[in-house]
Each structure stands twice: as structure tokens, then as C-alpha cells.
Coordinates of C-alpha atoms (C1' of nucleotides) in Angstrom, one line a residue:
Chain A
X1 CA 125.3 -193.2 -55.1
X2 CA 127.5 -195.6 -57.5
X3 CA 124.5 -195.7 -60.6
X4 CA 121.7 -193.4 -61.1
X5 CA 119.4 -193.7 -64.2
X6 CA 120.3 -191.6 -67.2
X7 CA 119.3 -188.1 -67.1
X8 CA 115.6 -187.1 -67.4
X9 CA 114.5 -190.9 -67.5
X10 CA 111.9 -192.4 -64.9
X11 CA 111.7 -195.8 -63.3
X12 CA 108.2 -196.6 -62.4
X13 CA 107.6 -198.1 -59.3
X14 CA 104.7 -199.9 -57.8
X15 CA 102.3 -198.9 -57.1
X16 CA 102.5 -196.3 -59.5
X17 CA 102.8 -198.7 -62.3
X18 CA 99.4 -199.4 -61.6
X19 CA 98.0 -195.7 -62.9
X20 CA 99.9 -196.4 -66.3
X21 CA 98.4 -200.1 -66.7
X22 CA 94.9 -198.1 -66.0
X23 CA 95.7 -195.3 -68.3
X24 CA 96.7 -198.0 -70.9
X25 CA 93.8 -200.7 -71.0
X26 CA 91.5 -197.7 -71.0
X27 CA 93.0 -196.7 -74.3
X28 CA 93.0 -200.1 -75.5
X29 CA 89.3 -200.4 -74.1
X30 CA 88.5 -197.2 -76.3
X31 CA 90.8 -197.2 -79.3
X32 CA 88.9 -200.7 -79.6
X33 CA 85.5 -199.2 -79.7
X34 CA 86.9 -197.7 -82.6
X35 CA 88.0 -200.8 -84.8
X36 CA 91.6 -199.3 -84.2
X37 CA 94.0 -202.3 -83.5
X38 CA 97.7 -201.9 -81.8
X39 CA 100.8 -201.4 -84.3
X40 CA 104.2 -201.6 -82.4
X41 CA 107.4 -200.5 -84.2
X42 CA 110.9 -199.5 -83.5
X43 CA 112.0 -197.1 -80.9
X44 CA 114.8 -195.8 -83.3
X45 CA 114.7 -195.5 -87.0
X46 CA 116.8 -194.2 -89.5
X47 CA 117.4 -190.7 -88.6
X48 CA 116.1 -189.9 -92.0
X49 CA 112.4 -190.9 -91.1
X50 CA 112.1 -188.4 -89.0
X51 CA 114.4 -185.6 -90.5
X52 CA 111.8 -185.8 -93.3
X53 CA 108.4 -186.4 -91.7
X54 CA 109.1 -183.9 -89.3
X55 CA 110.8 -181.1 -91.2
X56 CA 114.4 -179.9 -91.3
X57 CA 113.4 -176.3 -89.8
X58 CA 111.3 -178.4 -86.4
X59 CA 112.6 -178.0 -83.0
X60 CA 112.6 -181.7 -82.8
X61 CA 115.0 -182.1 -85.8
X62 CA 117.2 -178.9 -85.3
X63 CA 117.8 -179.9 -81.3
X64 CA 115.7 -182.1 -79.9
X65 CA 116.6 -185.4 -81.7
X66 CA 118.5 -188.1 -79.4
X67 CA 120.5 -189.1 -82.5
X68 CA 123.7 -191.3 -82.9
X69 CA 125.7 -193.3 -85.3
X70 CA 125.9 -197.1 -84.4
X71 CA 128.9 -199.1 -84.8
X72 CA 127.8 -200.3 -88.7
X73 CA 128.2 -196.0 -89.2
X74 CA 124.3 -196.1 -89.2
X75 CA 122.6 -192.7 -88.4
X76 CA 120.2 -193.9 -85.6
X77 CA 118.0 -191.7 -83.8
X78 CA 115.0 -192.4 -80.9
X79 CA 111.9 -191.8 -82.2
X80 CA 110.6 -188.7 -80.8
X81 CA 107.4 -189.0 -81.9
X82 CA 105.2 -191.9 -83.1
X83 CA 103.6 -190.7 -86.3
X84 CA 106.9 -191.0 -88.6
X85 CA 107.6 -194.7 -87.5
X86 CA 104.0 -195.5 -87.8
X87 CA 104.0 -194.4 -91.1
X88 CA 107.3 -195.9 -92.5
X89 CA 105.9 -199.0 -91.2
X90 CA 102.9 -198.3 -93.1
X91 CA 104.3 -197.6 -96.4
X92 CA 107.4 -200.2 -95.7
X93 CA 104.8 -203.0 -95.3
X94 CA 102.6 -201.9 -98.1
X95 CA 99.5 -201.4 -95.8
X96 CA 97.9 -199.4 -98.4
X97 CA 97.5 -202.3 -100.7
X98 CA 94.0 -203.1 -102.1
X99 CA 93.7 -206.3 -99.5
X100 CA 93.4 -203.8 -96.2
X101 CA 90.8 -202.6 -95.7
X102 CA 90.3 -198.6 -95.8
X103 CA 91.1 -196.6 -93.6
X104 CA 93.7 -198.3 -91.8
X105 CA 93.1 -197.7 -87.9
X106 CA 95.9 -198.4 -85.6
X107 CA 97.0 -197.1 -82.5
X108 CA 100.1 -197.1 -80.5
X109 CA 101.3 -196.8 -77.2
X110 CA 105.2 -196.4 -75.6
X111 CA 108.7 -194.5 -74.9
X112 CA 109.3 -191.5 -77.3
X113 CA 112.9 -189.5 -76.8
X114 CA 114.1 -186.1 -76.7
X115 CA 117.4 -184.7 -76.3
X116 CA 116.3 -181.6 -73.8
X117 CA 116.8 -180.1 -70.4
X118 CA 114.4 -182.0 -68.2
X119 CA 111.5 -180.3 -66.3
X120 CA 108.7 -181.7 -64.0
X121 CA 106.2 -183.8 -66.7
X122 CA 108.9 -183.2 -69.3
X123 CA 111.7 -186.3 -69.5
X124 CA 114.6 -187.4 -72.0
X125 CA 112.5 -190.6 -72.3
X126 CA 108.7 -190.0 -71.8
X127 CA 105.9 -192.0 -73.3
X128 CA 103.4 -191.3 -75.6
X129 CA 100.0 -193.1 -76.6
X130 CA 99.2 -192.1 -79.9
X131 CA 96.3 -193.3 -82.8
X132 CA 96.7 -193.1 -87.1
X133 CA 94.3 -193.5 -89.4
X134 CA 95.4 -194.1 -93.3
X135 CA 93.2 -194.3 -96.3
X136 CA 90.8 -191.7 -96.0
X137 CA 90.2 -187.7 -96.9
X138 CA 86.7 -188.0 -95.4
X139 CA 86.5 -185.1 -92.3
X140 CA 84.2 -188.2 -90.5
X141 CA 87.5 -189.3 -89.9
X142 CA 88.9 -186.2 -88.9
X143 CA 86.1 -185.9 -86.5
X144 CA 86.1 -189.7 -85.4
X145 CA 89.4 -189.4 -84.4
X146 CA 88.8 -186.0 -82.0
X147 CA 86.0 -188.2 -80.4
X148 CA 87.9 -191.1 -79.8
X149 CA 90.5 -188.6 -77.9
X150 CA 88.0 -186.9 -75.9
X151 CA 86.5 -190.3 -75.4
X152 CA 89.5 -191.5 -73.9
X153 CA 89.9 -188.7 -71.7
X154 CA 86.4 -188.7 -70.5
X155 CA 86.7 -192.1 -69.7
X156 CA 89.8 -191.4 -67.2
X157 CA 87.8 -189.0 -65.4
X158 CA 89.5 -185.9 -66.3
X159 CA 87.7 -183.2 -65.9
X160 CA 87.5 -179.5 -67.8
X161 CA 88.2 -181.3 -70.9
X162 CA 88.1 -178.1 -74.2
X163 CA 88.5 -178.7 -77.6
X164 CA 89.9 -175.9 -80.0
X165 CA 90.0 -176.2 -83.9
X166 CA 91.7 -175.2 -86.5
X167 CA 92.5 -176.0 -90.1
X168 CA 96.1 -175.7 -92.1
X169 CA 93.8 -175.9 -95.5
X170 CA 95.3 -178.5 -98.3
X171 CA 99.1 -176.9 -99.8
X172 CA 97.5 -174.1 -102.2
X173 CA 95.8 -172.8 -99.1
X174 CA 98.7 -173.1 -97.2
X175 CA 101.0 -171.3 -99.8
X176 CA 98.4 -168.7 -100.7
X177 CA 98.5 -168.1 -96.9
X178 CA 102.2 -168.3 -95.9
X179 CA 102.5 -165.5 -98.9
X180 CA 100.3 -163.2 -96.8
X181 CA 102.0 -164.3 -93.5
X182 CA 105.6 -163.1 -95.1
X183 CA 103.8 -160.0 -96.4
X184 CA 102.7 -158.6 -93.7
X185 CA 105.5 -159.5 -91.4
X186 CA 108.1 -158.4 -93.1
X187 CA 107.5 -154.5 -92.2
X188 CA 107.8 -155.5 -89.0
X189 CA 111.0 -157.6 -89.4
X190 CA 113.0 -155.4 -86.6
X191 CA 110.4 -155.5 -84.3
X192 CA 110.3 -159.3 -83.7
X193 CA 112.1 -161.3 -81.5
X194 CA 115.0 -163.5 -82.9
X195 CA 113.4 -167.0 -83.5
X196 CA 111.0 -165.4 -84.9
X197 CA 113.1 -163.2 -87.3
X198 CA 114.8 -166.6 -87.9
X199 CA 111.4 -168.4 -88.8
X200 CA 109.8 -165.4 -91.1
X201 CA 111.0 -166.8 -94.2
X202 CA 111.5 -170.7 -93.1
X203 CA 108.3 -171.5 -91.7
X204 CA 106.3 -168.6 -90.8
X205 CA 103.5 -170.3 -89.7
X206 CA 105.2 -170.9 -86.5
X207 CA 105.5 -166.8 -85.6
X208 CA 101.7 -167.0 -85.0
X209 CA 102.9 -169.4 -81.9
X210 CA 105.5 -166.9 -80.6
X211 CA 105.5 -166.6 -76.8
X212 CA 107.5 -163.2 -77.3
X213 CA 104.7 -160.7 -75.9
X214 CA 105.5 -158.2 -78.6
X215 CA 105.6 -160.7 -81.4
X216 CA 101.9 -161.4 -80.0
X217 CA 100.8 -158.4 -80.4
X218 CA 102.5 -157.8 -83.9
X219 CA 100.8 -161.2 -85.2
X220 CA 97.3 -159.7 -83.4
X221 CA 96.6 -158.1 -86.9
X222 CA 97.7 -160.4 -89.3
X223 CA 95.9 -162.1 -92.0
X224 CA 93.9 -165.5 -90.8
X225 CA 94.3 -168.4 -92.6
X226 CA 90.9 -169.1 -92.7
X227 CA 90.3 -166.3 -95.1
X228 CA 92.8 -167.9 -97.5
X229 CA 91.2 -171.6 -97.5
X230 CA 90.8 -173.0 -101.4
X231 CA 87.0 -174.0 -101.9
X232 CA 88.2 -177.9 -101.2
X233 CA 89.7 -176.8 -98.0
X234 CA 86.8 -174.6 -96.6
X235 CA 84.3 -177.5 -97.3
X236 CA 86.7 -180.0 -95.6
X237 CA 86.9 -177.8 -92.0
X238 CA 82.9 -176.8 -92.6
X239 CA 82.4 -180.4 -92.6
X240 CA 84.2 -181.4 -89.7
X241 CA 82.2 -178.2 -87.6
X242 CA 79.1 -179.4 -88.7
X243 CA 79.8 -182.8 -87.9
X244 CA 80.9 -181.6 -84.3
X245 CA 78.0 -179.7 -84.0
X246 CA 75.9 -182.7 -85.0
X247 CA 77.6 -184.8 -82.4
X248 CA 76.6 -182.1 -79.7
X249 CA 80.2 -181.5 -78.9
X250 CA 81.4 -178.0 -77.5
X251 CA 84.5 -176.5 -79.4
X252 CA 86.0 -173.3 -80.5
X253 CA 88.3 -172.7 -83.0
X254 CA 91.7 -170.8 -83.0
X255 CA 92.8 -169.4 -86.4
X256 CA 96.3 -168.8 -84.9
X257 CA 96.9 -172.2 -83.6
X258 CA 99.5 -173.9 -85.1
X259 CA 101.3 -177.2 -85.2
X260 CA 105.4 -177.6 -84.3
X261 CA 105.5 -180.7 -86.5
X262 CA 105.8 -179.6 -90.2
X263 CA 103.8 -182.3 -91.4
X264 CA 100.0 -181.3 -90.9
X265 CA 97.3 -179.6 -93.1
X266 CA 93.9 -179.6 -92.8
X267 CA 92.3 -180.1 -89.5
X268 CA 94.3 -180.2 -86.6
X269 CA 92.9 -179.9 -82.9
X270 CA 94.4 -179.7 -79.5
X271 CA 92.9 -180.8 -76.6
X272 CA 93.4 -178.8 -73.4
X273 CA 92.4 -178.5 -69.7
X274 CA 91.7 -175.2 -68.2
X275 CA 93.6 -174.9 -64.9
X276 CA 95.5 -178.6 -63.7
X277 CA 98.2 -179.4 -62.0
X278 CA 100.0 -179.0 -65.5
X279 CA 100.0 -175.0 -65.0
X280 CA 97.4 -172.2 -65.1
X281 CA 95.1 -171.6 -68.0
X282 CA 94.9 -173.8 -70.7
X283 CA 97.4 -176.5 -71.3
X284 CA 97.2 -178.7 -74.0
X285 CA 97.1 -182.3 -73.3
X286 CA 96.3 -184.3 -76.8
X287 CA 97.1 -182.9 -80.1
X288 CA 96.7 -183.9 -83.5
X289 CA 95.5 -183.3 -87.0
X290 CA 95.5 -184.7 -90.5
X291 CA 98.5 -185.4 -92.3
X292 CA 97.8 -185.9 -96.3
X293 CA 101.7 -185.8 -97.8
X294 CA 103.2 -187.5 -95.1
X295 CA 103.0 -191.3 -96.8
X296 CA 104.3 -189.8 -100.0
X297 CA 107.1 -187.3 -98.5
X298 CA 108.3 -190.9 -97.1
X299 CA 107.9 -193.2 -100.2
X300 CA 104.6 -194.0 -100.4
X301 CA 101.6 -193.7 -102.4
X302 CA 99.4 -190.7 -102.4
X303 CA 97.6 -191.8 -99.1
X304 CA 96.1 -189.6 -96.1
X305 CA 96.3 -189.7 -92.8
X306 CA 95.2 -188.2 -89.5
X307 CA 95.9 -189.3 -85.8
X308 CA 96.6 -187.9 -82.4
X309 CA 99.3 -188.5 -79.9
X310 CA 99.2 -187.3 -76.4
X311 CA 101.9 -187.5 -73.5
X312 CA 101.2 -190.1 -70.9
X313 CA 103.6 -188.7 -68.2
X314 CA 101.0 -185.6 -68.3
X315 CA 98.3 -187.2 -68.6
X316 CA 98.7 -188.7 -65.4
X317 CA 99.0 -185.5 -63.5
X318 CA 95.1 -185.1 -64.1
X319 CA 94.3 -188.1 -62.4
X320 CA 91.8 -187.4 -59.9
X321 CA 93.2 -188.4 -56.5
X322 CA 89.9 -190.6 -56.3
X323 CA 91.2 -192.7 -58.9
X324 CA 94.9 -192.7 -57.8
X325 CA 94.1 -193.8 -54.4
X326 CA 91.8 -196.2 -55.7
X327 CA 94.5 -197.5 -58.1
X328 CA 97.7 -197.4 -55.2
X329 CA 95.2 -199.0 -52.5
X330 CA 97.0 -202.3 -51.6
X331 CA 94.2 -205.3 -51.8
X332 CA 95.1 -208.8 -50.4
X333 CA 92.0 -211.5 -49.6
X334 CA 94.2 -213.8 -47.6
X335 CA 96.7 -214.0 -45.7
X336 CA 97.9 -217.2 -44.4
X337 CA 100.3 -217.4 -40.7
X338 CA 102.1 -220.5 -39.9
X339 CA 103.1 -220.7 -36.8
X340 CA 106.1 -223.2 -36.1
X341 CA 107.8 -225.1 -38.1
X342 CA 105.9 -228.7 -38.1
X343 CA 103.2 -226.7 -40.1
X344 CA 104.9 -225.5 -43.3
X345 CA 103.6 -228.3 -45.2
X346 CA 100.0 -227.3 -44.5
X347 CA 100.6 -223.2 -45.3
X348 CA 102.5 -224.2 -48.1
X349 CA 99.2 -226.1 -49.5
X350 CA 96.6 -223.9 -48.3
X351 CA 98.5 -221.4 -49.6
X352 CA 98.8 -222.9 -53.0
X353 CA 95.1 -223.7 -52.7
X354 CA 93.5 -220.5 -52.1
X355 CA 95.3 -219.1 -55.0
X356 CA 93.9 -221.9 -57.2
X357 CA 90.4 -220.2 -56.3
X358 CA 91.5 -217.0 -57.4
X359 CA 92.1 -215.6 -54.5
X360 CA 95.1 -213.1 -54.1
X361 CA 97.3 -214.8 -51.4
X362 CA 100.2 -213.6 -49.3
X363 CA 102.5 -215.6 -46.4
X364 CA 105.2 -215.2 -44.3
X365 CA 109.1 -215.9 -45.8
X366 CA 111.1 -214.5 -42.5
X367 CA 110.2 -217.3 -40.5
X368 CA 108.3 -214.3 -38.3
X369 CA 106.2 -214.5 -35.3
X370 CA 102.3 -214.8 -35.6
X371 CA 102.3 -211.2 -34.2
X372 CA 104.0 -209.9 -36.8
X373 CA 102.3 -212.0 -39.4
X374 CA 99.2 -210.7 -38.4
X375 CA 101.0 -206.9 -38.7
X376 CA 101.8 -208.4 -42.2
X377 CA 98.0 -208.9 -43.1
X378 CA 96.6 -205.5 -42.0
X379 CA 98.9 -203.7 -43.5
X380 CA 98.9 -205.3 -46.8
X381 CA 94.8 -204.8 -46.4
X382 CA 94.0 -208.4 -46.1
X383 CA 90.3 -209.0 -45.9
X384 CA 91.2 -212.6 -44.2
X385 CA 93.5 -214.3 -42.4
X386 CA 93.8 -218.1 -42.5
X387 CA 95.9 -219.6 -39.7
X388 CA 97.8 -223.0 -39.2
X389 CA 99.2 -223.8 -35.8
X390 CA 100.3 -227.3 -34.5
X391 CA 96.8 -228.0 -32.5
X392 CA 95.0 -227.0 -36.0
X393 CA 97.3 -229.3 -37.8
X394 CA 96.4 -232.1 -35.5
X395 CA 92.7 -231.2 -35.8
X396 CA 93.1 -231.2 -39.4
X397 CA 91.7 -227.7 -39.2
X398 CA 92.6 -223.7 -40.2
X399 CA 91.1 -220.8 -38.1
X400 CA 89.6 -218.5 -40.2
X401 CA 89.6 -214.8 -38.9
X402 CA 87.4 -211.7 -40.8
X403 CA 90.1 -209.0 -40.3
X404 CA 87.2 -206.3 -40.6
X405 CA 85.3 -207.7 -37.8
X406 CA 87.8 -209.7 -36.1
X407 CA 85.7 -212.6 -35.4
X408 CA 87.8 -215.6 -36.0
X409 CA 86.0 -219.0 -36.8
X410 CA 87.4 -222.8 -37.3
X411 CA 87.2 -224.6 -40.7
X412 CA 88.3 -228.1 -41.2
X413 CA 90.9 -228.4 -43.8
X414 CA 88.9 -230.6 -45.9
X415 CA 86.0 -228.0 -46.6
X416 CA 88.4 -224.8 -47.8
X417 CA 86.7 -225.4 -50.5
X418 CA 83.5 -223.8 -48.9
X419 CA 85.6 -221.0 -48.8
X420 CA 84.9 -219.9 -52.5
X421 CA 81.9 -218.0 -51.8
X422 CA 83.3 -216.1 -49.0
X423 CA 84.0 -213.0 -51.5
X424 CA 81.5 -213.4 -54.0
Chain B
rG1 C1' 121.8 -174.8 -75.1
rC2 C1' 121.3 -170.6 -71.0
rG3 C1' 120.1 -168.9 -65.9
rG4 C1' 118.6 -169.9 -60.6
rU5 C1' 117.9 -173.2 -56.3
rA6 C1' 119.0 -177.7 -54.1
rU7 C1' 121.6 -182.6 -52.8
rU8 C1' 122.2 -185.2 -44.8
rG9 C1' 119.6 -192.7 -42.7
rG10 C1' 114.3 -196.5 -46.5
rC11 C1' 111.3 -191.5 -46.3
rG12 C1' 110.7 -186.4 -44.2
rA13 C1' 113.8 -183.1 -41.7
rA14 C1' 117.4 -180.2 -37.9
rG15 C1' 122.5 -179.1 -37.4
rU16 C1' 128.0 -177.5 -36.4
rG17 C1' 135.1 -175.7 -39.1
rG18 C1' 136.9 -179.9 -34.1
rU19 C1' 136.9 -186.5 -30.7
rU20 C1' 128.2 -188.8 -29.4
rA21 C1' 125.2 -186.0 -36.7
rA22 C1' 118.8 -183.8 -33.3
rC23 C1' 113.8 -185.2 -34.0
rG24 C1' 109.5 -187.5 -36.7
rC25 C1' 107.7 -191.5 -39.9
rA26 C1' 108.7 -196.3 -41.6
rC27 C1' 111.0 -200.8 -40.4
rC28 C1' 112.9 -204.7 -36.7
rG29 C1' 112.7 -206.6 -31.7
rG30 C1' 110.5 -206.7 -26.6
rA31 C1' 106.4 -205.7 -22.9
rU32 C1' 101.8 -209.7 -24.6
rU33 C1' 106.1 -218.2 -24.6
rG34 C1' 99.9 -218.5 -30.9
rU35 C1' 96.8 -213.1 -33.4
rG36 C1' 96.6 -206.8 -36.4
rG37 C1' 95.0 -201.4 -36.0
rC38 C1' 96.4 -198.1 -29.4
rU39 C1' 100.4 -197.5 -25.6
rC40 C1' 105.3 -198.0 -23.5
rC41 C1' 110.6 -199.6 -24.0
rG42 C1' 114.8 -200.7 -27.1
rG43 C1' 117.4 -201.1 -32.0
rC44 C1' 118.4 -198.7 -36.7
rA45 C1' 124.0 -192.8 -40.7
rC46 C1' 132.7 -196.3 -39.9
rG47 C1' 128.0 -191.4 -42.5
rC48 C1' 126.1 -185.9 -44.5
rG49 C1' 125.5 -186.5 -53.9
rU50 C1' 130.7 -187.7 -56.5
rG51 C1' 135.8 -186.1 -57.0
rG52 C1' 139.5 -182.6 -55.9
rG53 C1' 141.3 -178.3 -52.9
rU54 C1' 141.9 -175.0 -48.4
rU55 C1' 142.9 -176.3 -43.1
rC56 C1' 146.3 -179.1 -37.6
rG57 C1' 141.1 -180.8 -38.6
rA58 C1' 135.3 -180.3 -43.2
rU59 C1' 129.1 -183.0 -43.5
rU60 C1' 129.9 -177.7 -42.5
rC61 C1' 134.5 -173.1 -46.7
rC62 C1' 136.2 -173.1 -52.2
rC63 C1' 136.3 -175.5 -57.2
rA64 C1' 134.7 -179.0 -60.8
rC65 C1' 131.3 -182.8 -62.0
rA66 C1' 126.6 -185.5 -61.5
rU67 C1' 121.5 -185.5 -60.7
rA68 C1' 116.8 -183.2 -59.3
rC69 C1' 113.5 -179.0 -59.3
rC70 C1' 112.1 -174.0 -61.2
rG71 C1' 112.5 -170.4 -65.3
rC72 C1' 114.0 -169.3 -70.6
rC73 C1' 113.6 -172.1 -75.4
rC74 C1' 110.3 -175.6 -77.0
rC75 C1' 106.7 -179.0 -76.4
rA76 C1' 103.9 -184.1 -74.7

RNA sequence: GCGGUAUUGGCGAAGUGGUUAACGCACCGGAUUGUGGCUCCGGCACGCGUGGGUUCGAUUCCCACAUACCGCCCCA
């Protein structure tokens, strides 16, 4: 093979492409319900934006950035993630000012990039759909935004949808909190695993989310942050439950859940699946949380933020195989044979016709046989076939065959217009 | 970044250190000189991921590289 595509990137194919056009207007369709409206901005920035947003001690910045320097010495990198462009643009185009109204909904949808080893669901380039919200420290937006994600992923069908809680508390919460965190860890310093002995005094936060069995059962004991929450944060997060439980929606909340971005505080929320395709147990598929600090750590005004962003590459592995065949079925409503060439004039404008009446048409371009035109139409599903031989030419006529029943009928040329009603 | 497995026609898949690389599906043609879904017949890999090496001779052995998949790490 002389070219292959890049290493852990996709092409999508038809009649794939189909499942991500449904995934997508469905997002529209509900990010719409939601007065959010689309925002598109770079796929690379500055590799600053995202070395900030994200934070230096990250996965994403430490390894996983697809960074390089262009040929004006720029230091360019991919966007991994949407939130940090999203933002930029934000602050760069002074959406905060008193003219926008607040908060500032808008939603995004396309190729994110990591630098990593590629897995099944898990791609150099994958894509993301992803929703911001600016302007507002009110949990109904906190909570708004969870329901527009489950929302979204009710709407697609997917089933054994769970959503699990948490809160980060504001920074004195957090600080209080990461105090504790070192405090008790640090007796056990030798008894944890290396990434984690590495992250005790950088972000320990993220020892809570080792996968090292013995680290979980060191951070079994440890102090919650939910008994470390400043009075602000504590009414914030007992807001957002009560609003949930208002709503009627099902949750539970994990004190030990954290986020590998830097950048959240206060609520975040993962939404996962029990048992897919995407592994057994829980997996999450949407995740997100509020981000107050993030418009100022990248120039802007004391402004808040909260948003979501889930993995469209995953989320299509929960398609139910209903909606997947329904979406790769081939559907044609004519298909029109020519047979010899004295009637090419005639296909060429019945052809041309029938798609003026909306109808999806296909013909022959290999100068085939009616046999295999016919082969043609029933494979590519076609609910009719219109055909045009020289005795119907010199009729001024079409035979007109229901491929379902396989009763054929003739209709002069001059009433295809009848033809309009035949599917509704 | 580390470890494991794999790579044969459009797809799936057998196979061997030696002058014909099974089979199935799909596709094309014919049986049926103008009509599909069934049947029968025929066609379809100067080639076995790429580049080296070993050998009289390699798709089959060795090495390197590429890519895919799985696991670790991490996460979407």
C-alpha cells in the first residue's frame, strides 16, 4: 500500500457518515431547545491556550498535546479539547461585554487531537461535541446543562444512561481540602504507586482517581471533599441536588470523582453507561462541570463558565443496531433503465424530472443491459422502476414497475407528473 | 512512552522453503437477442503490508520499519 492515513486517524465512509450527520443534527436539534447557538474556532491555537487552561501538571499538556512549531517559529498545537479555544474566543472577542446577553450559550461540534497510542474508540484525531455556557454562577445553569446532555443522549436512544455528581467546591474549598488530601497521604507516601507519589504534592486531587488497586484502597479512608466545602460552595452543590431532585432525575454522587482537566471547581458530572460495547461496568460517556477561573486564567474578566464535551467516536458505539440499520439502509424511489441508445434523450429527462419532484433518482452510466439495470434497482432498494425502451419512446410512453409487487403499468410521458402522489 | 498479537484479491479466509496461491461472499458476463430477488456456467491475486537479509530458490525463515487490534498509562 503506497499511502495510508496518518496513524490513529479515521476516514468515514458512507454509509457510516450517515450515523455522525444523525448524531450531529440531533445535537443541534437539542442544544437548540436550549437557546445554545454553534461557535466554531480553530483546530490549533497557541500552544499557550491550552498549556494554561489545562494545567502544566495534565496528562494532556505533559504528553498528550499534538504540538509543533510552524515555519513563522510559532508554537502551534491541535486543540485537544474544545473548552480552551471556546473560551479564548470568548474573551478574544469580548463576548462578555454588556451587549450579549447573559449567559452566553454556545455549543460546538468537531476534530479534537491527541498525541497517544491508538486503541479501539480511542484515535490521534477523534471528535468531540461539546456545549459552554458563560455569564452565570447560578447552579440552574449547572443543572440545565446536565439535562441538556442527558437530553441528548436520550434522544439517540441510548439506553442505561446514570448520572453521578460531584462538586470541586469554589478555591478555599479546594485548598482547605487539597491540605487534608496531602495530610493524610503523606504517611502513606511509600505505599503508593509512582504516578501517584509523583502527583501527592502537584495535584493530589488526581490520587483519588488512581487505578493502582493499592492506592485505592489507601485513598478508601481519606478525607471527602464534601466535608471541607465553604458555606458558598455547600449551598451551590445543595442547590444543584435539589434542583435535580425537582426535575425527577435519578443521580448519585461520587465524593472521589475527579476531573483530569485542571480547570474545574464546583459541580462537575459524568455521564456513564452501565455495561456497552465501550467495556464492562460503568464507562463514562459525557463529562463536564463548571469552570469559574478559566476566562480570567486566560485574560479575561472575572466571568464563569460551565459546559460539557463528550466523544463522538464513543458515542457511536451505543447506537442501537435498530438505529444503525435504519441509518445504513440504502433508499432509492426510482430508478430509471434505458434500454438502447436512441432513448438516452428521454432517461436523461425523466431522469432530470423526477428529481425535480423530489424524488431520489438513480440510472445507469455503463451503458449496461436492462437485466443488470434492474439488478441495479433492487439492490440500491428502489421502490420504482421507470423504463424507456424504443417502442415506449415511439409511444411517447414509460412503463412504470412497483418493485415490491412487481406489477408493472404504462404511463404516457406527458402525465409523469401524476406521478407526484405515488409516495405521498 | 512500554508490552503482546496480527498484516494473503473489493471483503472474509485456507495454505506451502520450489515452476497452477484453495474456498466463500461481492462484482462482471452468459444461460434468458427488453426486466430484479432463485438456479447453473464462466471470469476475477505478473501477487501474499513495506524495505532489507538468509537461500540455488521465500508469500512461507530472520531483521528493521509501517499500520491495526489488545493490555499498561491516561482518557473521550
Amino acid at each position: 500500500m503506497k499511502y495510508q492515513k496518518p496513524k490513529g486517524t479515521a476516514d468515514i465512509l458512507p454509509p457510516f457518515s450517515k450515523e455522525w450527520q444523525f448524531v450531529e443534527q440531533n445535537a443541534r436539534e437539542t442544544f437548540a431547545l436550549y437557546n445554545y447557538e454553534e461557535i466554531r474556532t480553530p483546530i490549533f491555537e497557541k500552544f499557550e491556550v491550552f498549556s494554561r487552561s489545562a494545567g502544566d501538571t495534565s496528562d494532556i499538556v505533559t504528553k498528550e498535546m499534538y504540538d509543533f512549531d510552524d515555519k513563522g517559529g510559532r508554537h502551534i498545537a491541535l486543540r485537544p479539547e474544545g473548552t480552551a479555544g471556546v473560551v479564548r474566543a470568548f474573551v478574544e472577542n469580548k463576548l462578555y461585554g454588556p451587549e450579549h446577553q447573559k449567559p452566553v450559550k454556545v455549543y460546538y461540534m468537531g476534530p479534537m487531537f491527541r498525541y497517544e497510542r491508538p486503541q479501539s474508540g480511542r484515535l490521534r484525531e477523534f471528535h468531540q461535541i461539546g456545549v459552554e455556557a458563560f455569564g452565570s454562577d447560578s447552579p440552574k445553569i449547572d443543572v440545565e446543562t446536565i439535562m441538556m446532555g442527558m437530553d441528548f443522549l436520550k434522544k439517540l436512544k441510548v439506553s442505561g444512561l446514570k448520572l453521578v455528581i460531584n462538586t470541586l467546591g469554589d478555591k478555599e474549598s479546594r485548598d482547605r481540602y487539597r491540605q487534608a488530601l496531602i495530610d493524610y497521604l503523606e504517611p502513606h507516601f511509600e505505599e503508593l504507586s509512582d504516578d501517584s507519589k509523583a502527583r501527592l504534592h502537584k495535584n493530589p486531587l488526581r490520587v483519588l482517581d488512581s487505578k493502582d488497586k493499592n492506592d485505592q484502597k489507601i485513598v478508601e479512608n481519606a478525607p471527602e471533599i464534601l466535608d471541607f466545602l465553604t458555606e458558598d460552595a455547600q449551598k451551590h452543590f445543595t442547590s444543584v441536588k435539589e434542583e435535580l431532585d425537582t426535575l425527577g432525575v435519578d443521580y448519585v454522587v461520587d465524593s472521589s470523582m475527579v476531573r483530569g482537566l485542571d480547570y474545574y471547581n464546583h459541580t462537575i458530572f459524568e455521564i456513564m453507561i452501565a455495561d456497552s460495547p465501550l467495556g464492562k461496568g460503568d464507562v463514562t460517556i459525557c463529562a463536564g462541570g463548571r469552570y469559574n477561573g478559566l476566562v480570567e486564567e486566560l485574560g479575561g474578566p472575572e466571568v464563569s463558565g460551565v459546559g460539557f464535551g463528550l466523544g463522538v467516536e464513543r458515542l457511536l458505539l451505543l447506537l442501537n443496531a435498530e438505529t444503525q440499520t435504519t441509518l445504513q439502509s440504502k433508499q432509492l424511489d426510482f430508478y430509471v433503465v434505458g434500454i438502447g441508445d436512441l432513448v438516452q434523450n428521454d432517461v436523461l429527462k425523466v431522469v432530470h424530472e423526477l428529481r425535480q419532484m423530489n424524488f431520489v433518482t438513480e440510472q445507469d452510466y455503463l451503458d449496461r443491459k436492462p437485466k443488470a439495470q434492474f439488478k441495479s434497482a433492487d439492490k440500491l432498494n428502489a421502490k420504482y422502476v421507470v423504463t424507456i425502451g424504443e417502442s415506449e419512446m415511439n409511444d411517447r410512453v414509460f412503463k412504470l414497475k412497483d418493485m415490491h409487487s412487481g406489477e408493472e403499468r404504462t404511463v404516457a410521458l406527458s402525465e409523469i407528473n401524476t406521478l407526484k402522489d405515488l409516495l405521498k
